[in-house]
Amino acid sequence: MSTQVVLLGHGGGGRLMAELIERVFLPRLGSPELARGDDSAVLPYPGGRLAFTTDSFVVEPVEFPGGDIGRLAVCGTVNDLAAGGAVPRHLSAAFILEEGLPLDLLGRLVASMAATAREAGVRIVAGDTKVVPHGKADRIFITTSGVGPIPDGIAVSGRNARPGDAVLCSGALGDHGMAVMVAREGLGFAGCIESDVAPLNGLVQTLHALGPALHVLRDPTRGGAAAALNEIAAQSGVAIRIEEGAVPVRDPVRVACELLGMDPLYVANEGKMLAIVAPEAADAALAAWRAHPLGREAVRLGEVLEGPAGRVTVRTAFGTHRVLDRPLGEQLPRIC
Amino acid sequence: MSTQVVLLGHGGGGRLMAELIERVFLPRLGSPELARGDDSAVLPYPGGRLAFTTDSFVVEPVEFPGGDIGRLAVCGTVNDLAAGGAVPRHLSAAFILEEGLPLDLLGRLVASMAATAREAGVRIVAGDTKVVPHGKADRIFITTSGVGPIPDGIAVSGRNARPGDAVLCSGALGDHGMAVMVAREGLGFAGCIESDVAPLNGLVQTLHALGPALHVLRDPTRGGAAAALNEIAAQSGVAIRIEEGAVPVRDPVRVACELLGMDPLYVANEGKMLAIVAPEAADAALAAWRAHPLGREAVRLGEVLEGPAGRVTVRTAFGTHRVLDRPLGEQLPRIC
């Protein structure tokens, strides 16, 4: 890390962020749970394993087509717990408010959190509020944490991908990132692109029946599917190959990405899940997802290969291959 | 609440904050754990009860005599769990960083968190990092959450104070708030006043042997002992009377408070605990605290009275009484 200061890209879910974690956080905190690099920690408690996770949300604008920072803050933590194989139960919410924030906006955002929590079947049981002077924050930042039990027989981790496994994706990619981008920049796609932000615990739990055939779950947020697949390939020491023709992208998102020179595989999602399952379980998993309202467009995206370890490739319609690099930072800051 | 926007005082731990919680958060989130108003939520899990809590830290300056925002973030959550009667075990840490923050400062603060976690016997097992552009945050905000089991036989809550109970305080009041104030304003007390920020779980666990005689635990942070005692009096529907002569305040803090026109009972602490115990357990509790390095100056501060419900009074050396009102906001913004 040649820089001496924090850069925007350090928060982007890409290589810069990985460097920050590896060079600043891990050597000092030295906790095996952090070093695993999964979306939530697995804690051994007397009554069974608990998942525990946290995320701060700083999205700008705070309200965008399809959602707002409140819905995002609940879904982000619910989905991280779900990606840990857990049944999300209890959330905390800590607010950092900028002096002068309109109370009616705050009320709307809290109502949105409450509605999303009901939708997800979780409860917000602990909270905190801090206020900083005008100009020392940007309206509202929300940090949620969550806990939930991991059912017996479920053991997912980014380390569990095995050669031959199938890579599944629960639906179209890039909606959240492009919706926020369009709202922030006032681009002309308003009305066409909505964030996919949604609680995915119900969708994910349809895969719990697979038991040990369910190897990896990850929600492709910052850095998009490209960052998530690269993380998994590195954690598991495998290669992953996806089929370009299988990547689900809605037309308005595809057009917006082309105009802006972006690749939907690198754009953040907040309502999609990636699953890696044993090959013999792939059809059952896909069928289970497609029967769920949030998984109707689920696809088999590709497969896990022996190596080279950490390499993710895309096979094009022409049969050629290109490397899908880990992004450096995030193309769109403050996306979540 | 006549204002239409968020004020600094809404984050101060006083009446304005209580109004914000009662009018904006509780009606929308409607969770019984939040409505209890304790420092941590009590969750029923198969292997026993778990405490769960969260706090954001926005203190300015981020380094001050006796501590820094990293130590504060670990102690704040450890102490909230301890005040819930729990044994703190696992913490999460979510960072909101301002672009341009020096990496060596970040490294120092993370090292301080790690050292404090070791001191407290807890592990930081989950984390998150977001970066916002320069000018959209103030250097670094840290949100910690924590979980830990509540031993069988312990049932503390702000609702459990009973007439006749003894009110204990683990040591001198006002050190943290005045240390931050002096550092921030460049007052001439440098070197005399240090923050008391410390993990109190070891101290508090010496009271677990009291079992059901241990009624209330609360760490008097924002709004100081005055806010904490008023909250307890309101939650329990009792009055509390403290003896002015018993209030422990170090000389430099007393002098600084006098010069600045502040009352140490309203100044924040980060290394002190209040306990309310059955009268027959008071001597044993005080002895247990005084035998612990962080409780050597523990005192019996006063007692719980039948009523009027919610009233806190101070009996002066002359035998007169004054009402110790709940503060409106916080005299010192961004104290934690």
XYZ file of C-alpha atoms in Angstrom:
672
model
C 0.000 0.000 0.000
C 1.986 2.964 -1.244
C -0.551 5.583 -0.129
C -0.296 7.069 3.360
C -3.960 8.053 3.621
C -7.346 6.433 3.240
C -8.684 6.596 -0.325
C -12.283 6.280 -1.495
C -11.322 2.967 -3.099
C -10.421 1.514 0.302
C -14.159 1.230 0.927
C -14.977 -0.335 -2.413
C -14.917 -4.048 -1.775
C -12.010 -4.604 -4.175
C -8.256 -5.092 -4.015
C -7.602 -1.841 -2.140
C -10.048 -2.847 0.561
C -8.527 -6.304 0.808
C -5.123 -4.659 1.262
C -6.457 -2.392 4.003
C -7.918 -5.385 5.812
C -4.791 -7.491 5.382
C -2.295 -4.790 6.326
C -4.107 -2.669 8.910
C -6.929 -4.675 10.485
C -5.945 -8.352 10.525
C -2.406 -8.028 11.935
C -3.683 -5.931 14.826
C -6.998 -7.596 15.588
C -5.703 -11.117 14.912
C -9.062 -12.848 15.169
C -9.588 -16.133 13.290
C -13.197 -15.200 12.482
C -12.090 -11.989 10.735
C -9.301 -13.841 8.945
C -11.812 -16.281 7.420
C -13.146 -13.427 5.303
C -16.779 -14.563 5.311
C -19.855 -12.333 5.461
C -20.567 -13.207 9.073
C -18.704 -14.729 11.996
C -19.661 -18.139 13.348
C -19.736 -18.175 17.154
C -19.943 -21.337 19.248
C -22.669 -20.871 21.875
C -23.994 -23.530 24.238
C -27.295 -23.915 22.391
C -25.681 -24.083 18.935
C -23.756 -21.931 16.478
C -24.651 -18.256 16.110
C -23.866 -16.010 13.157
C -22.908 -12.406 13.949
C -22.280 -9.630 11.423
C -22.145 -5.850 11.016
C -22.262 -3.280 8.201
C -22.322 0.498 7.994
C -24.453 2.177 5.350
C -23.525 5.543 3.844
C -25.418 5.423 0.530
C -26.011 8.701 -1.267
C -28.755 9.690 -2.053
C -30.507 8.282 1.017
C -33.677 7.663 -1.006
C -33.404 6.100 -4.461
C -35.698 4.227 -6.874
C -36.671 0.954 -5.246
C -35.407 1.704 -1.744
C -33.672 3.900 0.796
C -30.841 3.717 3.316
C -33.183 2.253 5.954
C -34.302 -0.676 3.803
C -30.710 -1.148 2.669
C -29.404 -1.230 6.254
C -31.849 -3.968 7.253
C -31.397 -6.029 4.080
C -27.622 -5.769 4.110
C -27.326 -7.359 7.533
C -30.147 -9.844 7.008
C -28.452 -10.971 3.786
C -25.026 -11.269 5.393
C -26.534 -13.506 8.072
C -28.341 -15.519 5.403
C -25.059 -15.831 3.493
C -23.558 -17.241 6.685
C -26.131 -20.027 6.594
C -28.021 -18.504 9.535
C -31.654 -17.750 10.211
C -31.591 -13.976 10.896
C -33.415 -13.133 14.127
C -32.280 -9.964 15.893
C -30.832 -6.711 14.562
C -29.341 -3.618 16.155
C -29.346 -0.195 14.509
C -26.966 2.665 15.319
C -27.621 6.076 13.773
C -25.141 8.870 13.139
C -27.225 11.921 12.280
C -26.097 15.250 10.901
C -27.496 18.228 12.780
C -30.307 19.707 10.691
C -31.575 16.409 9.235
C -35.343 16.838 8.727
C -37.247 14.778 11.280
C -39.842 13.764 8.713
C -37.112 12.215 6.564
C -35.739 10.400 9.621
C -39.230 9.149 10.421
C -39.666 7.867 6.866
C -36.363 6.028 6.958
C -37.103 4.435 10.340
C -40.553 3.375 9.072
C -38.860 1.799 6.070
C -36.504 -0.120 8.381
C -39.468 -1.342 10.412
C -41.372 -2.482 7.309
C -38.313 -4.257 5.928
C -37.646 -5.950 9.273
C -41.234 -7.257 9.282
C -40.812 -8.466 5.709
C -37.649 -10.321 6.741
C -39.139 -11.681 9.946
C -36.494 -10.074 12.164
C -36.723 -7.626 15.056
C -34.649 -4.525 15.772
C -33.896 -4.961 19.463
C -31.072 -2.530 20.233
C -30.223 0.955 19.037
C -28.127 4.066 19.465
C -28.256 7.640 18.203
C -25.410 10.105 17.867
C -25.647 13.584 16.382
C -22.691 15.471 14.872
C -22.632 19.156 13.890
C -23.734 20.264 10.434
C -20.993 19.503 7.914
C -19.404 16.703 9.974
C -21.462 13.886 8.408
C -23.709 13.596 5.353
C -27.326 13.526 6.580
C -27.520 9.999 7.986
C -25.278 6.956 8.366
C -26.784 3.733 9.716
C -24.876 0.768 11.104
C -26.774 -2.474 11.588
C -25.543 -5.636 13.246
C -27.347 -8.930 13.465
C -27.415 -12.325 15.097
C -29.181 -15.549 14.264
C -28.763 -19.280 14.795
C -27.150 -21.513 12.171
C -29.205 -24.706 11.776
C -27.417 -27.980 12.392
C -26.090 -29.526 9.207
C -25.408 -26.185 7.484
C -21.744 -25.275 7.039
C -21.199 -22.645 4.368
C -18.014 -20.660 3.855
C -16.170 -19.011 1.023
C -13.564 -21.727 1.628
C -15.889 -24.577 0.665
C -16.028 -24.333 -3.141
C -14.914 -27.637 -4.729
C -13.954 -28.376 -8.344
C -17.041 -29.501 -10.245
C -19.452 -27.442 -8.090
C -22.155 -25.441 -9.813
C -22.281 -21.637 -9.423
C -25.836 -20.316 -9.165
C -27.117 -16.738 -9.227
C -30.583 -15.838 -7.956
C -31.406 -13.209 -10.605
C -30.449 -10.194 -12.698
C -27.249 -8.343 -11.835
C -26.446 -4.650 -11.503
C -29.860 -3.207 -10.597
C -28.915 -1.641 -7.258
C -25.720 0.050 -8.338
C -27.215 1.481 -11.500
C -30.373 2.677 -9.702
C -28.272 4.631 -7.191
C -25.981 5.933 -9.947
C -28.907 7.107 -12.056
C -30.569 8.777 -9.063
C -27.349 10.460 -7.934
C -26.272 11.787 -11.296
C -29.750 12.676 -12.543
C -29.352 10.527 -15.645
C -32.294 10.011 -17.983
C -33.124 6.448 -16.979
C -35.370 7.455 -14.099
C -38.278 5.067 -13.831
C -36.569 2.295 -15.787
C -34.065 1.095 -13.216
C -34.942 0.235 -9.642
C -32.746 -1.117 -6.885
C -33.239 -4.821 -6.170
C -32.720 -4.271 -2.415
C -34.623 -7.066 -0.632
C -34.220 -9.438 2.311
C -33.016 -12.765 0.934
C -33.291 -14.982 4.012
C -36.482 -16.652 2.793
C -34.913 -17.357 -0.597
C -31.714 -18.702 0.928
C -33.495 -20.921 3.412
C -35.008 -22.879 0.525
C -31.468 -24.243 0.071
C -31.039 -25.409 3.659
C -32.615 -28.733 2.663
C -29.481 -29.418 0.590
C -27.527 -29.848 3.815
C -23.833 -30.558 3.165
C -24.280 -30.140 -0.601
C -24.661 -26.385 0.039
C -21.064 -25.161 -0.002
C -20.918 -21.364 -0.417
C -23.370 -18.474 -0.155
C -22.414 -14.867 -0.857
C -24.385 -11.742 -1.689
C -22.584 -9.822 -4.442
C -22.724 -6.261 -3.072
C -19.765 -3.831 -3.372
C -17.637 -4.796 -6.368
C -20.506 -6.878 -7.735
C -20.417 -10.537 -8.734
C -16.832 -10.111 -9.956
C -15.568 -9.207 -6.471
C -17.615 -11.946 -4.779
C -16.457 -14.693 -7.181
C -12.831 -13.589 -6.916
C -13.019 -13.670 -3.119
C -14.457 -17.180 -3.162
C -11.924 -18.439 -5.711
C -9.100 -17.071 -3.558
C -10.544 -18.375 -0.275
C -11.146 -21.873 -1.680
C -7.979 -22.061 -3.794
C -9.949 -22.914 -6.944
C -10.799 -21.334 -10.279
C -14.294 -20.302 -11.289
C -15.550 -20.079 -14.864
C -18.818 -18.375 -15.704
C -20.659 -18.323 -19.022
C -21.131 -14.846 -20.432
C -24.399 -15.870 -22.068
C -25.810 -16.978 -18.723
C -25.240 -13.659 -16.908
C -28.700 -12.221 -16.280
C -28.891 -8.442 -16.852
C -32.057 -6.431 -17.440
C -32.118 -4.375 -20.657
C -32.154 -0.885 -19.078
C -29.217 -1.850 -16.847
C -27.347 -3.256 -19.850
C -27.918 -0.050 -21.834
C -26.961 2.201 -18.916
C -23.805 0.159 -18.313
C -22.830 0.375 -22.001
C -23.316 4.133 -22.061
C -21.263 4.598 -18.898
C -18.599 2.091 -19.860
C -19.342 -0.218 -16.947
C -19.555 -3.985 -16.697
C -22.667 -5.250 -14.848
C -20.518 -7.986 -13.297
C -18.792 -5.245 -11.280
C -21.944 -3.361 -10.251
C -23.362 -3.791 -6.735
C -26.478 -5.829 -5.986
C -28.526 -5.762 -2.785
C -31.145 -8.380 -3.574
C -29.216 -11.171 -5.250
C -27.405 -14.195 -3.865
C -24.714 -16.420 -5.299
C -24.698 -20.071 -4.246
C -22.118 -22.742 -4.952
C -23.457 -26.261 -4.573
C -22.325 -29.813 -5.233
C -22.989 -30.722 -8.882
C -25.623 -33.345 -8.062
C -27.604 -30.737 -6.077
C -27.578 -28.027 -8.753
C -30.914 -28.843 -10.382
C -32.744 -29.121 -7.064
C -31.241 -25.838 -5.871
C -32.193 -24.017 -9.058
C -35.734 -25.407 -8.892
C -36.064 -24.329 -5.242
C -34.939 -20.805 -6.064
C -37.157 -20.482 -9.138
C -40.176 -21.442 -7.053
C -39.483 -18.458 -4.726
C -40.696 -14.950 -5.701
C -37.180 -13.497 -5.351
C -35.521 -16.279 -7.367
C -37.717 -16.639 -10.446
C -34.880 -15.636 -12.764
C -32.242 -17.764 -11.060
C -29.606 -19.211 -13.375
C -26.679 -21.558 -13.401
C -23.887 -19.066 -13.958
C -20.911 -21.394 -14.300
C -18.773 -23.898 -12.473
C -15.839 -24.352 -10.158
C -12.575 -25.644 -11.698
C -9.453 -27.155 -10.188
C -7.269 -24.106 -10.913
C -5.390 -21.876 -11.303
C -6.233 -20.983 -7.720
C -7.985 -17.634 -7.376
C -8.638 -17.202 -11.113
C -12.121 -16.208 -12.338
C -12.806 -16.343 -16.085
C -15.729 -15.593 -18.366
C -16.355 -17.840 -21.394
C -17.800 -15.692 -24.180
C -20.407 -16.700 -26.743
C -17.520 -17.252 -29.158
C -15.877 -19.772 -26.878
C -12.989 -17.466 -25.930
C -12.072 -16.744 -22.314
C -11.336 -13.496 -20.540
C -10.107 -13.043 -16.986
C -12.586 -11.387 -14.638
C -10.178 -9.487 -12.402
C -10.878 -8.462 -8.875
C -11.810 -4.768 -9.057
C -9.297 -2.296 -7.607
C -11.847 -0.208 -5.745
C -15.495 0.474 -6.392
C -16.570 2.211 -9.579
C -19.426 3.852 -7.688
C -18.532 5.205 -4.239
C -21.194 5.261 -1.503
C -23.331 2.655 -3.210
C -24.352 1.104 0.097
C -40.999 18.019 19.847
C -41.509 21.427 18.304
C -38.385 21.320 16.129
C -38.616 19.917 12.608
C -34.963 18.989 12.319
C -32.390 17.000 14.250
C -30.530 19.099 16.842
C -27.184 18.378 18.456
C -29.031 17.822 21.733
C -30.935 14.897 20.226
C -27.733 12.897 20.593
C -27.019 13.974 24.149
C -28.566 11.293 26.298
C -31.038 13.691 27.901
C -34.679 14.668 27.514
C -34.372 15.610 23.840
C -32.951 12.188 23.046
C -35.661 10.460 25.042
C -38.241 12.416 23.030
C -36.613 11.400 19.752
C -36.673 7.755 20.810
C -40.247 7.925 22.079
C -41.672 9.843 19.140
C -39.652 8.668 16.147
C -38.080 5.298 16.898
C -40.348 3.379 19.272
C -43.689 3.917 17.497
C -42.214 2.692 14.207
C -39.916 -0.077 15.390
C -42.304 -1.289 18.104
C -39.920 -3.765 19.691
C -40.358 -4.667 23.376
C -36.570 -4.886 23.851
C -36.121 -1.280 22.672
C -39.066 -0.118 24.757
C -37.431 -1.474 27.930
C -34.811 1.256 27.635
C -31.926 -0.792 29.009
C -28.297 -0.684 27.841
C -28.559 -4.016 26.043
C -31.303 -6.278 24.774
C -31.913 -9.670 26.351
C -32.478 -12.378 23.742
C -33.784 -15.854 24.537
C -31.561 -18.404 22.803
C -31.708 -22.189 23.213
C -28.556 -22.370 25.337
C -29.535 -19.451 27.596
C -30.073 -15.708 27.484
C -27.842 -13.529 25.335
C -27.255 -9.801 25.691
C -26.904 -7.792 22.464
C -26.045 -4.101 22.186
C -24.689 -1.448 19.806
C -23.174 2.037 19.987
C -21.674 4.469 17.513
C -18.669 6.557 18.539
C -18.024 10.007 17.082
C -15.810 11.538 19.771
C -13.758 14.580 18.838
C -10.766 14.707 19.134
C -10.174 11.050 18.259
C -7.190 10.911 20.620
C -7.452 12.470 24.088
C -5.664 12.151 27.440
C -6.267 8.648 28.729
C -7.715 7.132 25.576
C -8.872 7.351 21.994
C -11.932 6.534 19.902
C -10.778 2.928 19.459
C -10.491 2.217 23.181
C -13.766 4.060 23.730
C -15.571 1.987 21.078
C -14.513 -1.288 22.682
C -15.188 -0.159 26.272
C -18.562 1.378 25.429
C -19.963 -1.873 24.122
C -18.219 -4.077 26.693
C -19.666 -1.882 29.445
C -23.173 -1.911 27.975
C -23.062 -5.718 27.915
C -21.728 -5.759 31.473
C -24.534 -3.382 32.488
C -26.945 -5.920 31.005
C -25.617 -8.514 33.427
C -23.802 -10.337 30.625
C -20.303 -11.707 30.220
C -19.065 -9.847 27.095
C -17.603 -12.262 24.545
C -17.740 -11.143 20.916
C -17.652 -7.686 19.333
C -18.110 -6.352 15.826
C -16.565 -3.111 14.582
C -17.810 -1.054 11.632
C -15.693 1.867 10.444
C -16.813 4.943 8.535
C -13.628 6.637 7.336
C -13.198 10.053 5.785
C -11.115 10.042 2.617
C -7.657 11.356 3.506
C -7.492 9.893 7.020
C -3.808 9.117 7.685
C -3.253 5.359 7.635
C -0.837 5.566 10.560
C -3.571 7.122 12.702
C -6.001 4.387 11.618
C -3.392 1.779 12.491
C -2.891 3.308 15.933
C -6.617 3.347 16.645
C -7.082 -0.266 15.512
C -4.128 -1.316 17.677
C -5.771 0.460 20.609
C -9.010 -1.456 19.959
C -7.091 -4.721 19.871
C -5.265 -3.962 23.129
C -8.509 -2.943 24.844
C -10.282 -6.069 23.592
C -7.488 -8.204 25.065
C -7.750 -6.289 28.336
C -11.495 -6.974 28.415
C -11.150 -10.599 27.358
C -13.342 -10.177 24.259
C -12.680 -10.791 20.586
C -13.542 -8.620 17.580
C -14.978 -11.180 15.187
C -16.785 -9.182 12.493
C -16.072 -5.892 10.761
C -16.894 -3.524 7.948
C -15.242 -0.506 6.361
C -16.872 2.297 4.418
C -15.110 5.375 3.066
C -16.869 8.676 2.310
C -15.402 11.653 0.414
C -13.412 14.320 2.233
C -15.799 16.644 4.085
C -18.626 14.079 4.349
C -17.541 12.680 7.724
C -15.101 13.812 10.437
C -12.017 11.561 10.211
C -13.393 8.344 11.725
C -16.625 7.060 13.216
C -16.663 3.582 14.771
C -19.744 1.513 15.573
C -19.300 -1.515 17.793
C -21.863 -4.147 18.654
C -21.476 -6.981 21.084
C -22.953 -10.224 22.328
C -22.397 -12.271 25.442
C -24.255 -14.770 27.612
C -26.137 -13.705 30.733
C -25.386 -16.141 33.580
C -28.340 -17.924 35.150
C -29.622 -16.133 38.233
C -28.714 -12.639 36.990
C -31.654 -10.411 36.077
C -30.738 -6.739 36.019
C -32.826 -3.977 34.472
C -33.447 -0.287 34.993
C -36.934 -1.427 36.052
C -35.724 -3.359 39.078
C -34.888 -0.587 41.605
C -36.881 -1.098 44.828
C -37.454 1.334 47.719
C -34.740 0.822 50.320
C -32.127 -0.326 47.770
C -28.616 1.100 48.008
C -27.157 3.109 45.116
C -23.449 2.408 44.583
C -20.947 4.162 42.340
C -17.644 2.534 41.388
C -15.487 5.695 41.539
C -14.899 9.358 40.733
C -17.279 11.073 38.324
C -16.692 13.399 35.374
C -13.179 12.382 34.292
C -13.987 11.346 30.718
C -16.107 14.330 29.768
C -13.699 16.862 31.223
C -10.648 15.158 29.647
C -12.253 15.388 26.191
C -13.417 18.947 26.831
C -9.965 20.066 27.960
C -8.313 18.371 24.960
C -10.791 19.815 22.493
C -10.731 23.367 23.754
C -7.024 23.490 24.552
C -7.688 24.488 28.153
C -4.821 24.710 30.608
C -5.557 21.523 32.519
C -3.590 19.286 30.174
C -1.854 16.551 32.132
C -4.154 16.869 35.140
C -7.314 15.274 33.784
C -7.391 11.919 32.031
C -10.344 9.993 30.707
C -11.400 7.050 32.861
C -12.269 4.949 29.784
C -11.868 1.292 30.809
C -13.588 -2.067 30.342
C -15.723 -2.692 33.416
C -16.771 -6.292 32.864
C -14.287 -7.644 35.390
C -15.431 -5.131 37.998
C -19.100 -5.833 37.351
C -18.686 -9.595 37.453
C -17.577 -9.332 41.079
C -21.256 -8.534 41.784
C -22.652 -11.604 40.025
C -22.296 -13.530 43.281
C -25.079 -11.318 44.698
C -27.563 -13.105 42.419
C -31.100 -11.717 42.786
C -29.917 -8.996 45.202
C -28.263 -7.288 42.213
C -31.102 -5.162 40.813
C -29.753 -2.515 38.424
C -26.478 -1.833 36.618
C -25.892 1.216 34.433
C -22.801 2.981 33.152
C -23.278 6.742 33.435
C -22.044 7.906 30.005
C -23.783 10.706 28.061
C -25.628 13.001 30.458
C -23.552 11.621 33.350
C -24.834 10.106 36.580
C -27.768 12.557 36.545
C -29.144 11.143 33.292
C -28.553 7.526 34.347
C -30.251 7.951 37.748
C -33.197 9.795 36.203
C -33.663 7.026 33.652
C -33.645 4.371 36.358
C -36.026 6.326 38.600
C -38.444 6.706 35.689
C -38.143 3.077 34.548
C -38.669 1.700 38.067
C -41.290 4.237 39.149
C -39.299 5.180 42.253
C -37.404 8.176 43.632
C -33.652 8.195 44.178
C -31.845 10.359 46.712
C -28.094 10.783 46.658
C -25.855 12.431 49.231
C -23.893 15.374 47.856
C -21.019 14.666 50.243
C -20.687 11.130 48.903
C -20.280 12.106 45.247
C -16.670 11.263 44.361
C -15.012 13.890 42.156
C -11.260 14.367 41.678
C -9.934 17.836 42.491
C -8.842 18.858 38.966
C -12.247 17.810 37.604
C -14.001 19.748 40.363
C -11.959 22.870 39.611
C -12.471 22.570 35.840
C -16.210 22.088 36.348
C -16.427 25.136 38.595
C -14.560 27.299 36.096
C -16.778 26.133 33.234
C -20.009 26.273 35.227
C -20.652 22.559 34.923
C -21.901 19.992 37.414
C -19.835 16.774 37.520
C -23.051 14.810 38.008
C -23.938 15.725 34.401
C -20.526 14.991 32.878
C -19.952 11.744 30.952
C -17.972 8.822 32.362
C -16.601 5.856 30.408
C -15.042 3.838 33.199
C -17.580 4.015 36.013
C -20.581 1.868 36.867
C -23.656 2.507 38.981
C -25.200 -0.455 40.792
C -28.429 -0.632 42.730
C -28.583 -3.540 45.140
C -30.838 -4.846 47.896
C -29.976 -3.085 51.200
C -28.683 -6.254 52.877
C -26.222 -6.784 49.988
C -24.804 -3.245 49.966
C -21.795 -3.845 52.204
C -20.745 -7.016 50.377
C -21.106 -5.275 47.010
C -19.046 -2.298 48.124
C -16.353 -4.567 49.543
C -16.224 -6.586 46.297
C -15.812 -3.436 44.241
C -13.179 -1.923 46.513
C -11.110 -5.092 46.204
C -10.999 -4.645 42.402
C -8.421 -2.265 40.824
C -11.168 -0.308 39.002
C -13.389 0.026 42.071
C -11.013 1.129 44.830
C -12.873 4.411 45.298
C -16.340 2.900 45.167
C -18.917 4.612 47.361
C -22.468 4.295 48.547
C -24.006 7.255 46.745
C -27.532 7.179 48.114
C -30.719 5.165 48.232
C -33.942 4.366 46.478
C -37.150 5.862 47.914
C -40.823 5.044 47.403
C -41.548 8.214 45.448
C -42.378 10.555 43.864
C -41.852 8.285 40.859
C -39.056 9.438 38.579
C -37.690 12.064 40.987
C -33.948 12.250 41.708
C -32.767 14.523 44.521
C -29.458 15.496 46.072
C -29.218 16.001 49.831
C -26.653 18.705 50.538
C -24.253 18.938 53.438
C -26.702 21.384 55.043
C -29.519 18.832 54.953
C -31.432 20.638 52.201
C -32.594 18.900 49.028
C -32.338 19.917 45.394
C -33.861 18.162 42.413
C -31.354 16.614 40.025
C -33.199 17.109 36.747
C -32.757 15.013 33.694
C -30.511 17.052 31.383
C -32.123 18.474 28.238
C -29.294 17.530 25.903
C -25.594 17.038 26.468
C -23.456 19.935 27.650
C -20.540 18.566 25.656
C -21.404 17.314 22.166
C -19.401 14.436 20.636
C -18.139 13.241 23.985
C -18.295 9.593 22.908
